[in-house]
Amino acid sequence: MESSSVDEDPYATDEDRDYNPSFHRSDTDTCTTCDALQNIVKRSTNQERVASSKVKLEYHQRRADKAVSCKLSDIKTYTPQSDSIVICFDLQQTLPTLLLTTSKTFYLRQPWTYNFCVHNLLTGAADMYSWDETVASRGSQEIGSCLVSYIKSLPPNVNKIVAYSDSCGGQNKNKYICKLFMFLVRDSAIKEIHHKLLEPGHIYMECDRDFGMVEKNKRKNP
Ligand SMILES: [Zn+2]
């Protein structure tokens, strides 16, 4: 809206029209590893420690960049019609149930609802799996059950899965999920599963956008 008014303004200078938009990194929710290493690089007087922190920081940031480029490359490589699928999966922040605004509830232990999302990066479709803490917990077994349910629902021609997730040890990066994928490759139509873990502190997944929609609707319909 603002830009069209400048365009229509006969007195606007070239400088006014040169919007030169730029984006800066958010000052909140920064990466703990980056912050800790940058702090050493900036403030430490121990040159050996500074040099080693620089190397660690470079390595960490390269891994983060590599994960992003790898995901983009996978999305470009496959099409929704191919026999492969590219997904990311994540668990949403726990949802208090019911959503009460009474101040007293802040100090009380509320029941939680869990919501797990599998986002198809080729079609943009999101599948959600919800349960509450009276039904099950939110560990690797529950994540595994959701993944099995999702994989069983795939079209029969799909035989390769490329999956992205964070490196949460209790949920995604553990022997149970590894063994589950090995079992599926051995005993189902799936022939390959590539599970790729994003670098901690630099995780952006499309599931976050899906969770954003849940949060938005939650405010409207508590
Ligand atoms: Zn970082």
mmCIF file of C-alpha atoms and ligand atoms in Angstrom:
data_model
loop_
_atom_site.group_PDB
_atom_site.id
_atom_site.type_symbol
_atom_site.label_atom_id
_atom_site.label_comp_id
_atom_site.label_asym_id
_atom_site.label_seq_id
_atom_site.Cartn_x
_atom_site.Cartn_y
_atom_site.Cartn_z
ATOM 1 C CA MET A 1 0.000 0.000 0.000
ATOM 2 C CA GLU A 2 2.783 2.370 0.953
ATOM 3 C CA SER A 3 4.804 1.640 -2.173
ATOM 4 C CA SER A 4 1.969 2.533 -4.577
ATOM 5 C CA SER A 5 1.505 5.909 -2.850
ATOM 6 C CA VAL A 6 5.212 6.708 -3.394
ATOM 7 C CA ASP A 7 4.930 5.595 -7.035
ATOM 8 C CA GLU A 8 1.995 7.921 -7.583
ATOM 9 C CA ASP A 9 3.605 10.855 -5.755
ATOM 10 C CA PRO A 10 4.909 13.305 -8.413
ATOM 11 C CA TYR A 11 7.311 14.850 -5.846
ATOM 12 C CA ALA A 12 8.924 11.517 -4.864
ATOM 13 C CA THR A 13 12.672 11.405 -5.501
ATOM 14 C CA ASP A 14 14.676 8.470 -6.895
ATOM 15 C CA GLU A 15 15.794 7.780 -3.343
ATOM 16 C CA ASP A 16 12.139 7.430 -2.266
ATOM 17 C CA ARG A 17 11.522 4.928 -5.043
ATOM 18 C CA ASP A 18 14.657 2.935 -4.336
ATOM 19 C CA TYR A 19 13.032 0.679 -1.752
ATOM 20 C CA ASN A 20 16.077 -1.560 -1.484
ATOM 21 C CA PRO A 21 14.315 -4.056 0.780
ATOM 22 C CA SER A 22 16.506 -6.223 2.935
ATOM 23 C CA PHE A 23 15.987 -8.810 5.635
ATOM 24 C CA HIS A 24 17.946 -9.071 8.804
ATOM 25 C CA ARG A 25 18.244 -12.043 11.058
ATOM 26 C CA SER A 26 15.809 -12.058 13.963
ATOM 27 C CA ASP A 27 17.368 -11.032 17.287
ATOM 28 C CA THR A 28 15.234 -13.555 19.142
ATOM 29 C CA ASP A 29 15.395 -17.334 18.964
ATOM 30 C CA THR A 30 19.021 -17.359 17.794
ATOM 31 C CA CYS A 31 21.075 -20.549 17.642
ATOM 32 C CA THR A 32 22.693 -21.524 20.957
ATOM 33 C CA THR A 33 25.773 -23.058 19.298
ATOM 34 C CA CYS A 34 26.349 -19.984 17.081
ATOM 35 C CA ASP A 35 25.851 -17.631 20.053
ATOM 36 C CA ALA A 36 28.246 -19.555 22.316
ATOM 37 C CA LEU A 37 30.992 -19.853 19.671
ATOM 38 C CA GLN A 38 30.629 -16.252 18.470
ATOM 39 C CA ASN A 39 30.872 -15.110 22.070
ATOM 40 C CA ILE A 40 34.217 -16.900 22.446
ATOM 41 C CA VAL A 41 35.491 -15.540 19.098
ATOM 42 C CA LYS A 42 34.579 -11.963 20.091
ATOM 43 C CA ARG A 43 35.567 -11.935 23.738
ATOM 44 C CA SER A 44 38.113 -14.619 24.567
ATOM 45 C CA THR A 45 41.743 -13.602 25.000
ATOM 46 C CA ASN A 46 42.916 -17.191 24.513
ATOM 47 C CA GLN A 47 43.980 -17.250 20.841
ATOM 48 C CA GLU A 48 44.021 -21.026 20.655
ATOM 49 C CA ARG A 49 40.425 -21.179 21.906
ATOM 50 C CA VAL A 50 39.379 -18.443 19.465
ATOM 51 C CA ALA A 51 40.926 -20.323 16.534
ATOM 52 C CA SER A 52 39.267 -23.616 17.464
ATOM 53 C CA SER A 53 35.884 -21.883 17.996
ATOM 54 C CA LYS A 54 36.151 -20.288 14.547
ATOM 55 C CA VAL A 55 36.677 -23.710 12.990
ATOM 56 C CA LYS A 56 33.748 -25.210 14.952
ATOM 57 C CA LEU A 57 31.490 -22.295 13.965
ATOM 58 C CA GLU A 58 32.423 -22.611 10.295
ATOM 59 C CA TYR A 59 31.772 -26.377 10.384
ATOM 60 C CA HIS A 60 28.419 -25.948 12.168
ATOM 61 C CA GLN A 61 27.228 -23.239 9.749
ATOM 62 C CA ARG A 62 28.347 -25.224 6.698
ATOM 63 C CA ARG A 63 26.370 -28.224 7.939
ATOM 64 C CA ALA A 64 23.299 -25.989 8.420
ATOM 65 C CA ASP A 65 23.660 -24.560 4.874
ATOM 66 C CA LYS A 66 24.243 -28.022 3.438
ATOM 67 C CA ALA A 67 21.024 -29.334 5.044
ATOM 68 C CA VAL A 68 18.980 -26.494 3.519
ATOM 69 C CA SER A 69 20.501 -26.944 0.043
ATOM 70 C CA CYS A 70 20.064 -30.729 0.292
ATOM 71 C CA LYS A 71 16.352 -30.328 1.049
ATOM 72 C CA LEU A 72 15.857 -27.896 -1.854
ATOM 73 C CA SER A 73 17.719 -30.274 -4.155
ATOM 74 C CA ASP A 74 15.507 -33.225 -3.095
ATOM 75 C CA ILE A 75 12.358 -31.173 -3.717
ATOM 76 C CA LYS A 76 13.615 -30.266 -7.212
ATOM 77 C CA THR A 77 14.736 -33.807 -8.023
ATOM 78 C CA TYR A 78 11.412 -35.563 -7.464
ATOM 79 C CA THR A 79 7.898 -34.830 -8.731
ATOM 80 C CA PRO A 80 4.557 -35.745 -7.098
ATOM 81 C CA GLN A 81 4.090 -38.296 -9.924
ATOM 82 C CA SER A 82 7.356 -40.111 -9.239
ATOM 83 C CA ASP A 83 7.693 -43.282 -7.162
ATOM 84 C CA SER A 84 9.489 -41.287 -4.468
ATOM 85 C CA ILE A 85 8.228 -38.956 -1.786
ATOM 86 C CA VAL A 86 9.981 -36.155 0.142
ATOM 87 C CA ILE A 87 8.547 -35.405 3.582
ATOM 88 C CA CYS A 88 9.415 -33.619 6.787
ATOM 89 C CA PHE A 89 7.905 -34.491 10.136
ATOM 90 C CA ASP A 90 7.717 -32.850 13.533
ATOM 91 C CA LEU A 91 5.761 -32.750 16.760
ATOM 92 C CA GLN A 92 3.977 -29.518 17.635
ATOM 93 C CA GLN A 93 4.523 -27.756 20.925
ATOM 94 C CA THR A 94 2.182 -29.372 23.442
ATOM 95 C CA LEU A 95 -1.345 -27.976 23.422
ATOM 96 C CA PRO A 96 -3.057 -27.373 26.783
ATOM 97 C CA THR A 97 -6.542 -28.889 26.771
ATOM 98 C CA LEU A 98 -8.976 -27.173 27.294
ATOM 99 C CA LEU A 99 -7.629 -23.769 26.382
ATOM 100 C CA LEU A 100 -8.669 -21.750 29.438
ATOM 101 C CA THR A 101 -7.814 -18.102 29.976
ATOM 102 C CA THR A 102 -8.652 -18.001 33.697
ATOM 103 C CA SER A 103 -5.503 -16.799 35.467
ATOM 104 C CA LYS A 104 -5.643 -19.633 38.003
ATOM 105 C CA THR A 105 -5.050 -22.232 35.279
ATOM 106 C CA PHE A 106 -1.553 -20.802 34.749
ATOM 107 C CA TYR A 107 -0.487 -22.383 38.047
ATOM 108 C CA LEU A 108 -2.327 -25.666 37.511
ATOM 109 C CA ARG A 109 -1.225 -28.808 35.724
ATOM 110 C CA GLN A 110 -3.308 -28.946 32.545
ATOM 111 C CA PRO A 111 -3.835 -32.021 30.375
ATOM 112 C CA TRP A 112 -1.823 -31.921 27.165
ATOM 113 C CA THR A 113 -2.748 -32.772 23.607
ATOM 114 C CA TYR A 114 0.028 -33.829 21.225
ATOM 115 C CA ASN A 115 -0.044 -33.150 17.501
ATOM 116 C CA PHE A 116 2.344 -34.746 15.029
ATOM 117 C CA CYS A 117 2.622 -33.485 11.460
ATOM 118 C CA VAL A 118 3.969 -35.113 8.301
ATOM 119 C CA HIS A 119 4.318 -32.561 5.510
ATOM 120 C CA ASN A 120 4.662 -33.764 1.925
ATOM 121 C CA LEU A 121 7.242 -31.396 0.408
ATOM 122 C CA LEU A 122 6.260 -32.317 -3.162
ATOM 123 C CA THR A 123 2.512 -31.626 -2.888
ATOM 124 C CA GLY A 124 2.332 -29.319 0.156
ATOM 125 C CA ALA A 125 -0.201 -31.620 1.844
ATOM 126 C CA ALA A 126 0.012 -31.957 5.626
ATOM 127 C CA ASP A 127 -1.226 -34.971 7.619
ATOM 128 C CA MET A 128 -1.808 -34.468 11.342
ATOM 129 C CA TYR A 129 -1.940 -37.122 14.059
ATOM 130 C CA SER A 130 -3.383 -35.976 17.390
ATOM 131 C CA TRP A 131 -3.761 -37.702 20.721
ATOM 132 C CA ASP A 132 -3.823 -36.664 24.338
ATOM 133 C CA GLU A 133 -1.573 -37.725 27.183
ATOM 134 C CA THR A 134 -4.185 -40.139 28.582
ATOM 135 C CA VAL A 135 -3.797 -42.176 25.362
ATOM 136 C CA ALA A 136 -0.022 -42.242 24.902
ATOM 137 C CA SER A 137 3.193 -40.334 25.511
ATOM 138 C CA ARG A 138 5.271 -38.500 22.885
ATOM 139 C CA GLY A 139 8.406 -40.601 22.592
ATOM 140 C CA SER A 140 9.984 -42.542 19.765
ATOM 141 C CA GLN A 141 7.336 -45.304 19.869
ATOM 142 C CA GLU A 142 4.490 -42.835 19.319
ATOM 143 C CA ILE A 143 6.428 -41.024 16.564
ATOM 144 C CA GLY A 144 7.116 -44.433 14.996
ATOM 145 C CA SER A 145 3.413 -45.391 15.139
ATOM 146 C CA CYS A 146 2.444 -42.153 13.367
ATOM 147 C CA LEU A 147 5.111 -42.728 10.694
ATOM 148 C CA VAL A 148 3.924 -46.309 10.088
ATOM 149 C CA SER A 149 0.345 -45.080 9.747
ATOM 150 C CA TYR A 150 1.462 -42.395 7.274
ATOM 151 C CA ILE A 151 3.656 -44.729 5.233
ATOM 152 C CA LYS A 152 0.871 -47.331 5.033
ATOM 153 C CA SER A 153 -1.430 -44.659 3.591
ATOM 154 C CA LEU A 154 0.960 -43.873 0.696
ATOM 155 C CA PRO A 155 0.038 -44.879 -2.882
ATOM 156 C CA PRO A 156 1.319 -48.392 -3.727
ATOM 157 C CA ASN A 157 3.759 -47.103 -6.366
ATOM 158 C CA VAL A 158 5.826 -45.188 -3.761
ATOM 159 C CA ASN A 159 8.989 -47.149 -2.998
ATOM 160 C CA LYS A 160 11.438 -44.478 -1.842
ATOM 161 C CA ILE A 161 11.085 -41.992 1.028
ATOM 162 C CA VAL A 162 13.323 -39.025 1.769
ATOM 163 C CA ALA A 163 12.441 -37.763 5.250
ATOM 164 C CA TYR A 164 13.672 -34.655 7.089
ATOM 165 C CA SER A 165 13.375 -34.106 10.814
ATOM 166 C CA ASP A 166 15.172 -32.455 13.697
ATOM 167 C CA SER A 167 17.763 -34.375 15.725
ATOM 168 C CA CYS A 168 15.663 -34.773 18.882
ATOM 169 C CA GLY A 169 17.083 -37.918 20.525
ATOM 170 C CA GLY A 170 13.905 -38.856 22.380
ATOM 171 C CA GLN A 171 11.736 -38.716 19.285
ATOM 172 C CA ASN A 172 13.519 -38.929 15.919
ATOM 173 C CA LYS A 173 17.218 -39.677 16.247
ATOM 174 C CA ASN A 174 17.314 -43.018 18.036
ATOM 175 C CA LYS A 175 17.651 -46.762 17.515
ATOM 176 C CA TYR A 176 13.875 -47.324 17.546
ATOM 177 C CA ILE A 177 13.226 -45.104 14.520
ATOM 178 C CA CYS A 178 16.287 -46.620 12.783
ATOM 179 C CA LYS A 179 14.977 -50.141 13.379
ATOM 180 C CA LEU A 180 11.473 -49.140 12.310
ATOM 181 C CA PHE A 181 12.823 -47.852 8.971
ATOM 182 C CA MET A 182 14.900 -51.033 8.558
ATOM 183 C CA PHE A 183 11.774 -53.115 9.226
ATOM 184 C CA LEU A 184 9.728 -51.135 6.677
ATOM 185 C CA VAL A 185 12.423 -51.543 4.012
ATOM 186 C CA ARG A 186 12.530 -55.276 4.662
ATOM 187 C CA ASP A 187 8.810 -55.994 5.043
ATOM 188 C CA SER A 188 6.917 -53.469 2.898
ATOM 189 C CA ALA A 189 6.839 -52.052 -0.620
ATOM 190 C CA ILE A 190 9.274 -49.330 0.449
ATOM 191 C CA LYS A 191 12.754 -50.106 -0.845
ATOM 192 C CA GLU A 192 14.688 -47.050 0.380
ATOM 193 C CA ILE A 193 14.289 -44.619 3.279
ATOM 194 C CA HIS A 194 16.712 -41.723 3.597
ATOM 195 C CA HIS A 195 16.293 -40.053 6.984
ATOM 196 C CA LYS A 196 18.103 -36.692 6.993
ATOM 197 C CA LEU A 197 18.576 -34.795 10.248
ATOM 198 C CA LEU A 198 18.742 -31.016 10.209
ATOM 199 C CA GLU A 199 21.501 -29.165 12.074
ATOM 200 C CA PRO A 200 20.330 -28.195 15.590
ATOM 201 C CA GLY A 201 19.698 -24.468 15.949
ATOM 202 C CA HIS A 202 19.032 -23.986 12.220
ATOM 203 C CA ILE A 203 15.855 -25.956 11.834
ATOM 204 C CA TYR A 204 13.090 -24.638 9.706
ATOM 205 C CA MET A 205 10.516 -27.114 8.536
ATOM 206 C CA GLU A 206 7.325 -26.666 6.569
ATOM 207 C CA CYS A 207 5.464 -28.319 9.470
ATOM 208 C CA ASP A 208 5.989 -25.035 11.374
ATOM 209 C CA ARG A 209 3.710 -23.277 8.883
ATOM 210 C CA ASP A 210 1.071 -25.991 9.392
ATOM 211 C CA PHE A 211 1.358 -25.588 13.162
ATOM 212 C CA GLY A 212 0.994 -21.832 12.679
ATOM 213 C CA MET A 213 -2.402 -22.457 11.087
ATOM 214 C CA VAL A 214 -3.423 -24.623 14.045
ATOM 215 C CA GLU A 215 -2.340 -21.878 16.469
ATOM 216 C CA LYS A 216 -4.215 -19.235 14.467
ATOM 217 C CA ASN A 217 -7.403 -21.293 14.477
ATOM 218 C CA LYS A 218 -6.930 -22.136 18.138
ATOM 219 C CA ARG A 219 -7.127 -18.436 18.978
ATOM 220 C CA LYS A 220 -10.384 -18.156 17.024
ATOM 221 C CA ASN A 221 -11.912 -21.390 18.371
ATOM 222 C CA PRO A 222 -10.357 -22.098 21.771
HETATM 223 ZN ZN ZN B 1 24.016 -22.150 14.702
#
